[in-house]
mmCIF file of C-alpha atoms in Angstrom:
data_model
loop_
_atom_site.group_PDB
_atom_site.id
_atom_site.type_symbol
_atom_site.label_atom_id
_atom_site.label_comp_id
_atom_site.label_asym_id
_atom_site.label_seq_id
_atom_site.Cartn_x
_atom_site.Cartn_y
_atom_site.Cartn_z
ATOM 1 C CA ASP G 1 0.000 0.000 0.000
ATOM 2 C CA ALA G 2 2.017 2.971 -1.285
ATOM 3 C CA GLY G 3 -0.328 5.692 0.030
ATOM 4 C CA ILE G 4 1.243 9.092 -0.416
ATOM 5 C CA THR G 5 4.755 9.490 -1.704
ATOM 6 C CA GLN G 6 6.719 12.692 -1.820
ATOM 7 C CA SER G 7 9.823 13.496 -3.814
ATOM 8 C CA PRO G 8 12.456 14.559 -3.353
ATOM 9 C CA ARG G 9 12.723 13.725 0.319
ATOM 10 C CA TYR G 10 15.680 16.068 0.755
ATOM 11 C CA LYS G 11 16.653 19.050 -1.355
ATOM 12 C CA ILE G 12 19.146 21.894 -1.084
ATOM 13 C CA THR G 13 18.679 24.758 -3.481
ATOM 14 C CA GLU G 14 19.888 28.302 -3.946
ATOM 15 C CA THR G 15 17.953 31.493 -3.445
ATOM 16 C CA GLY G 16 16.073 32.472 -6.599
ATOM 17 C CA ARG G 17 15.899 28.967 -8.060
ATOM 18 C CA GLN G 18 12.672 27.291 -8.981
ATOM 19 C CA VAL G 19 11.923 24.122 -7.047
ATOM 20 C CA THR G 20 9.090 21.639 -7.461
ATOM 21 C CA LEU G 21 8.075 19.188 -4.776
ATOM 22 C CA MET G 22 6.118 16.244 -6.067
ATOM 23 C CA CYS G 23 3.259 14.460 -4.370
ATOM 24 C CA HIS G 24 1.580 11.306 -5.586
ATOM 25 C CA GLN G 25 -1.217 9.328 -3.920
ATOM 26 C CA THR G 26 -2.531 5.920 -4.857
ATOM 27 C CA TRP G 27 -5.837 6.052 -2.974
ATOM 28 C CA SER G 28 -7.724 8.167 -5.556
ATOM 29 C CA HIS G 29 -8.520 10.613 -2.776
ATOM 30 C CA SER G 30 -10.397 13.688 -3.902
ATOM 31 C CA TYR G 31 -8.773 16.164 -1.533
ATOM 32 C CA MET G 32 -5.085 16.957 -1.380
ATOM 33 C CA PHE G 33 -3.135 19.415 0.745
ATOM 34 C CA TRP G 34 0.278 20.950 1.185
ATOM 35 C CA TYR G 35 1.465 21.912 4.650
ATOM 36 C CA ARG G 36 4.734 23.284 5.901
ATOM 37 C CA GLN G 37 6.140 22.643 9.348
ATOM 38 C CA ASP G 38 8.370 25.178 11.062
ATOM 39 C CA LEU G 39 9.641 25.460 14.596
ATOM 40 C CA GLY G 40 7.251 27.513 16.650
ATOM 41 C CA HIS G 41 4.479 27.332 14.066
ATOM 42 C CA GLY G 42 3.341 23.757 13.892
ATOM 43 C CA LEU G 43 1.761 22.755 10.587
ATOM 44 C CA ARG G 44 0.422 25.491 8.342
ATOM 45 C CA LEU G 45 -1.665 24.990 5.222
ATOM 46 C CA ILE G 46 -0.170 26.336 2.002
ATOM 47 C CA TYR G 47 -2.639 25.184 -0.663
ATOM 48 C CA TYR G 48 -5.359 22.602 -1.002
ATOM 49 C CA SER G 49 -7.347 20.993 -3.767
ATOM 50 C CA ALA G 50 -10.832 19.498 -3.644
ATOM 51 C CA ALA G 51 -10.531 17.769 -7.018
ATOM 52 C CA ALA G 52 -8.565 17.835 -10.248
ATOM 53 C CA ASP G 53 -8.280 21.362 -11.645
ATOM 54 C CA ILE G 54 -9.613 22.899 -8.420
ATOM 55 C CA THR G 55 -7.148 24.550 -6.058
ATOM 56 C CA ASP G 56 -7.437 27.089 -3.251
ATOM 57 C CA LYS G 57 -5.091 29.090 -1.085
ATOM 58 C CA GLY G 58 -4.474 28.147 2.495
ATOM 59 C CA GLU G 59 -2.970 30.147 5.330
ATOM 60 C CA VAL G 60 0.498 30.780 3.827
ATOM 61 C CA PRO G 61 0.291 30.627 -0.016
ATOM 62 C CA ASP G 62 2.652 33.463 -0.956
ATOM 63 C CA GLY G 63 5.614 32.332 -3.046
ATOM 64 C CA TYR G 64 4.048 29.004 -3.957
ATOM 65 C CA VAL G 65 2.184 27.675 -6.980
ATOM 66 C CA VAL G 66 0.228 24.430 -7.270
ATOM 67 C CA SER G 67 -1.512 22.521 -9.996
ATOM 68 C CA ARG G 68 -3.729 19.446 -10.085
ATOM 69 C CA SER G 69 -4.130 18.172 -13.621
ATOM 70 C CA LYS G 70 -4.548 14.588 -12.401
ATOM 71 C CA THR G 71 -6.324 13.386 -9.274
ATOM 72 C CA GLU G 72 -3.297 11.484 -8.017
ATOM 73 C CA ASN G 73 -0.700 14.256 -8.338
ATOM 74 C CA PHE G 74 -0.401 17.573 -6.561
ATOM 75 C CA PRO G 75 2.957 19.265 -7.212
ATOM 76 C CA LEU G 76 4.062 22.312 -5.241
ATOM 77 C CA THR G 77 6.355 24.815 -6.965
ATOM 78 C CA LEU G 78 8.453 27.515 -5.396
ATOM 79 C CA GLU G 79 8.900 29.859 -8.328
ATOM 80 C CA SER G 80 11.835 31.775 -6.827
ATOM 81 C CA ALA G 81 12.989 30.168 -3.614
ATOM 82 C CA THR G 82 13.783 32.312 -0.596
ATOM 83 C CA ARG G 83 15.528 31.397 2.655
ATOM 84 C CA SER G 84 12.257 31.819 4.527
ATOM 85 C CA GLN G 85 10.952 28.859 2.549
ATOM 86 C CA THR G 86 13.444 26.542 4.214
ATOM 87 C CA SER G 87 11.082 24.113 5.878
ATOM 88 C CA VAL G 88 9.667 20.622 5.965
ATOM 89 C CA TYR G 89 6.833 20.201 3.502
ATOM 90 C CA PHE G 90 4.090 17.638 3.951
ATOM 91 C CA CYS G 91 1.622 16.544 1.351
ATOM 92 C CA ALA G 92 -1.653 15.061 2.573
ATOM 93 C CA SER G 93 -4.910 13.704 1.248
ATOM 94 C CA LYS G 94 -8.380 12.549 2.249
ATOM 95 C CA GLN G 95 -11.185 10.764 0.472
ATOM 96 C CA GLY G 96 -14.049 13.200 0.745
ATOM 97 C CA PRO G 97 -15.621 15.713 3.075
ATOM 98 C CA GLY G 98 -14.712 13.532 6.041
ATOM 99 C CA ASN G 99 -12.205 14.685 8.530
ATOM 100 C CA THR G 100 -9.163 12.443 8.727
ATOM 101 C CA ILE G 101 -6.232 13.548 6.625
ATOM 102 C CA TYR G 102 -3.346 11.226 5.793
ATOM 103 C CA PHE G 103 0.153 12.587 5.404
ATOM 104 C CA GLY G 104 3.168 11.754 3.329
ATOM 105 C CA GLU G 105 6.612 11.374 4.867
ATOM 106 C CA GLY G 106 7.715 14.921 4.155
ATOM 107 C CA SER G 107 10.194 16.784 1.970
ATOM 108 C CA TRP G 108 13.045 18.607 3.699
ATOM 109 C CA LEU G 109 13.925 21.739 1.737
ATOM 110 C CA THR G 110 16.873 23.985 2.512
ATOM 111 C CA VAL G 111 17.312 27.247 0.622
ATOM 112 C CA VAL G 112 20.808 28.707 0.849
ATOM 113 C CA ASP M 1 -4.497 34.605 15.586
ATOM 114 C CA GLN M 2 -3.898 31.076 16.719
ATOM 115 C CA GLN M 3 -7.142 29.126 16.650
ATOM 116 C CA VAL M 4 -5.738 25.916 18.091
ATOM 117 C CA LYS M 5 -3.357 26.221 21.003
ATOM 118 C CA GLN M 6 -1.104 23.699 22.660
ATOM 119 C CA ASN M 7 0.491 25.626 25.464
ATOM 120 C CA SER M 8 2.948 22.981 26.588
ATOM 121 C CA PRO M 9 5.829 22.615 24.135
ATOM 122 C CA SER M 10 7.050 19.539 25.984
ATOM 123 C CA LEU M 11 5.931 17.043 28.590
ATOM 124 C CA SER M 12 7.945 14.420 30.421
ATOM 125 C CA VAL M 13 6.175 11.385 31.909
ATOM 126 C CA GLN M 14 7.437 8.234 33.544
ATOM 127 C CA GLU M 15 6.805 4.948 31.771
ATOM 128 C CA GLY M 16 3.627 3.297 32.990
ATOM 129 C CA ARG M 17 2.070 6.544 34.184
ATOM 130 C CA ILE M 18 -0.668 8.565 32.535
ATOM 131 C CA SER M 19 0.231 11.185 29.932
ATOM 132 C CA ILE M 20 -2.198 14.079 29.549
ATOM 133 C CA LEU M 21 -1.812 16.410 26.596
ATOM 134 C CA ASN M 22 -3.953 19.522 26.445
ATOM 135 C CA CYS M 23 -5.356 21.613 23.634
ATOM 136 C CA ASP M 24 -7.503 24.747 23.557
ATOM 137 C CA TYR M 25 -9.350 26.267 20.630
ATOM 138 C CA THR M 26 -10.982 29.602 19.968
ATOM 139 C CA ASN M 27 -13.097 28.997 16.856
ATOM 140 C CA SER M 28 -16.654 28.097 17.850
ATOM 141 C CA MET M 29 -17.278 26.693 14.366
ATOM 142 C CA PHE M 30 -14.915 23.782 14.910
ATOM 143 C CA ASP M 31 -16.924 20.587 15.135
ATOM 144 C CA TYR M 32 -14.324 17.878 14.752
ATOM 145 C CA PHE M 33 -11.064 17.410 16.584
ATOM 146 C CA LEU M 34 -8.150 15.114 15.907
ATOM 147 C CA TRP M 35 -4.846 14.140 17.409
ATOM 148 C CA TYR M 36 -1.846 13.287 15.285
ATOM 149 C CA LYS M 37 1.408 11.733 16.383
ATOM 150 C CA LYS M 38 4.689 12.527 14.700
ATOM 151 C CA TYR M 39 8.063 10.840 14.937
ATOM 152 C CA PRO M 40 11.221 12.609 13.698
ATOM 153 C CA ALA M 41 11.748 12.405 9.935
ATOM 154 C CA GLU M 42 8.256 11.004 9.377
ATOM 155 C CA GLY M 43 4.899 12.452 8.479
ATOM 156 C CA PRO M 44 2.171 12.923 11.091
ATOM 157 C CA THR M 45 -0.029 9.884 11.610
ATOM 158 C CA PHE M 46 -3.646 9.969 12.698
ATOM 159 C CA LEU M 47 -4.193 8.817 16.259
ATOM 160 C CA ILE M 48 -7.724 9.492 17.455
ATOM 161 C CA SER M 49 -10.563 11.916 16.841
ATOM 162 C CA ILE M 50 -13.764 13.179 18.395
ATOM 163 C CA SER M 51 -16.866 14.839 17.068
ATOM 164 C CA SER M 52 -18.388 17.808 18.850
ATOM 165 C CA ILE M 53 -21.503 15.765 19.575
ATOM 166 C CA LYS M 54 -19.471 13.608 21.941
ATOM 167 C CA ASP M 55 -17.457 14.362 25.031
ATOM 168 C CA LYS M 56 -15.283 11.269 25.063
ATOM 169 C CA ASN M 57 -13.788 8.829 22.616
ATOM 170 C CA GLU M 58 -11.618 5.880 23.522
ATOM 171 C CA ASP M 59 -9.311 3.676 21.493
ATOM 172 C CA GLY M 60 -7.183 1.273 23.449
ATOM 173 C CA ARG M 61 -4.720 3.203 25.586
ATOM 174 C CA PHE M 62 -5.812 6.512 24.072
ATOM 175 C CA THR M 63 -8.790 8.581 25.205
ATOM 176 C CA VAL M 64 -9.755 12.029 24.026
ATOM 177 C CA PHE M 65 -12.006 14.243 26.132
ATOM 178 C CA LEU M 66 -13.838 17.272 24.798
ATOM 179 C CA ASN M 67 -15.208 20.108 26.918
ATOM 180 C CA LYS M 68 -17.079 22.335 24.486
ATOM 181 C CA SER M 69 -18.048 24.976 27.018
ATOM 182 C CA ALA M 70 -14.396 25.478 27.892
ATOM 183 C CA LYS M 71 -13.244 24.967 24.294
ATOM 184 C CA HIS M 72 -10.752 22.464 25.588
ATOM 185 C CA LEU M 73 -9.756 18.942 24.702
ATOM 186 C CA SER M 74 -7.240 16.572 26.140
ATOM 187 C CA LEU M 75 -5.558 13.345 25.122
ATOM 188 C CA HIS M 76 -4.926 10.735 27.791
ATOM 189 C CA ILE M 77 -2.461 7.918 27.250
ATOM 190 C CA VAL M 78 -2.603 5.118 29.806
ATOM 191 C CA PRO M 79 -0.229 3.486 30.464
ATOM 192 C CA SER M 80 2.509 5.480 28.768
ATOM 193 C CA GLN M 81 5.063 3.461 26.860
ATOM 194 C CA PRO M 82 8.507 4.353 25.448
ATOM 195 C CA GLY M 83 7.136 4.185 21.900
ATOM 196 C CA ASP M 84 4.741 7.003 22.783
ATOM 197 C CA SER M 85 7.636 9.456 22.804
ATOM 198 C CA ALA M 86 6.806 11.739 19.874
ATOM 199 C CA VAL M 87 5.352 15.125 19.023
ATOM 200 C CA TYR M 88 1.567 15.245 19.335
ATOM 201 C CA PHE M 89 -0.459 17.696 17.293
ATOM 202 C CA CYS M 90 -3.982 18.730 18.096
ATOM 203 C CA ALA M 91 -6.056 19.634 15.024
ATOM 204 C CA ALA M 92 -9.570 20.828 14.279
ATOM 205 C CA ASN M 93 -11.898 21.611 11.430
ATOM 206 C CA SER M 94 -15.488 22.518 10.688
ATOM 207 C CA GLY M 95 -18.131 21.441 8.232
ATOM 208 C CA GLY M 96 -16.266 18.440 6.859
ATOM 209 C CA GLY M 97 -13.026 20.328 6.548
ATOM 210 C CA ALA M 98 -12.749 20.752 2.789
ATOM 211 C CA ASP M 99 -10.084 23.319 3.457
ATOM 212 C CA GLY M 100 -7.983 21.065 5.631
ATOM 213 C CA LEU M 101 -7.176 21.013 9.313
ATOM 214 C CA THR M 102 -6.013 23.775 11.632
ATOM 215 C CA PHE M 103 -3.155 22.531 13.769
ATOM 216 C CA GLY M 104 -1.673 23.483 17.092
ATOM 217 C CA LYS M 105 2.082 23.888 17.455
ATOM 218 C CA GLY M 106 2.532 20.471 18.989
ATOM 219 C CA THR M 107 3.640 19.005 22.310
ATOM 220 C CA HIS M 108 6.780 16.909 22.524
ATOM 221 C CA LEU M 109 6.020 13.965 24.815
ATOM 222 C CA ILE M 110 8.999 12.255 26.386
ATOM 223 C CA ILE M 111 8.440 8.962 28.162
ATOM 224 C CA GLN M 112 11.148 8.281 30.698
ATOM 225 C CA PRO M 113 12.062 4.689 31.643
#
């Protein structure tokens, strides 16, 4: 049962570079989410998607772009990475309007 | 404006004793509450949840209590085991949560032998 897989798991990039974090789920879940985890902030929602081709901003969307052309994929792009975007990024999904969200293992991103 | 608050960044409990993790919320629209457990270098995993129509939910060693009037919930772990050492996140949403969960900052639980 693959569930949610994120890639890359670890990435170091330079300020100003474009970076894309991939997320793939095998459950055919309708909803997908991107969170970031930072010390002192817990988990904060960046973007979410209720279905293919439908995306919405979360709490901290600035500097990020998402797309959802296929139900199973939800890539997150940092168009011009900044040091403040150094964080751990978690992709998540859930089947429908229920409440339990399932997380991937995380992508550690360092911007230097 | 933090809608879900976990005021204890860390908690140390002796093995075999009860661990009590607390969470407060400010949004009256929240109607579903969840606890997630997170080990280092892994994603959060769902632990237990409770609907606002209940005041208690139990699953094995884990029990969640909800006090709606106080806007407070707690997670009880009895007995505490070494494998329970992790960061615990309280989370909440409303109306089915199409826009995801709102998380607290987490409490690092340390179980001492």
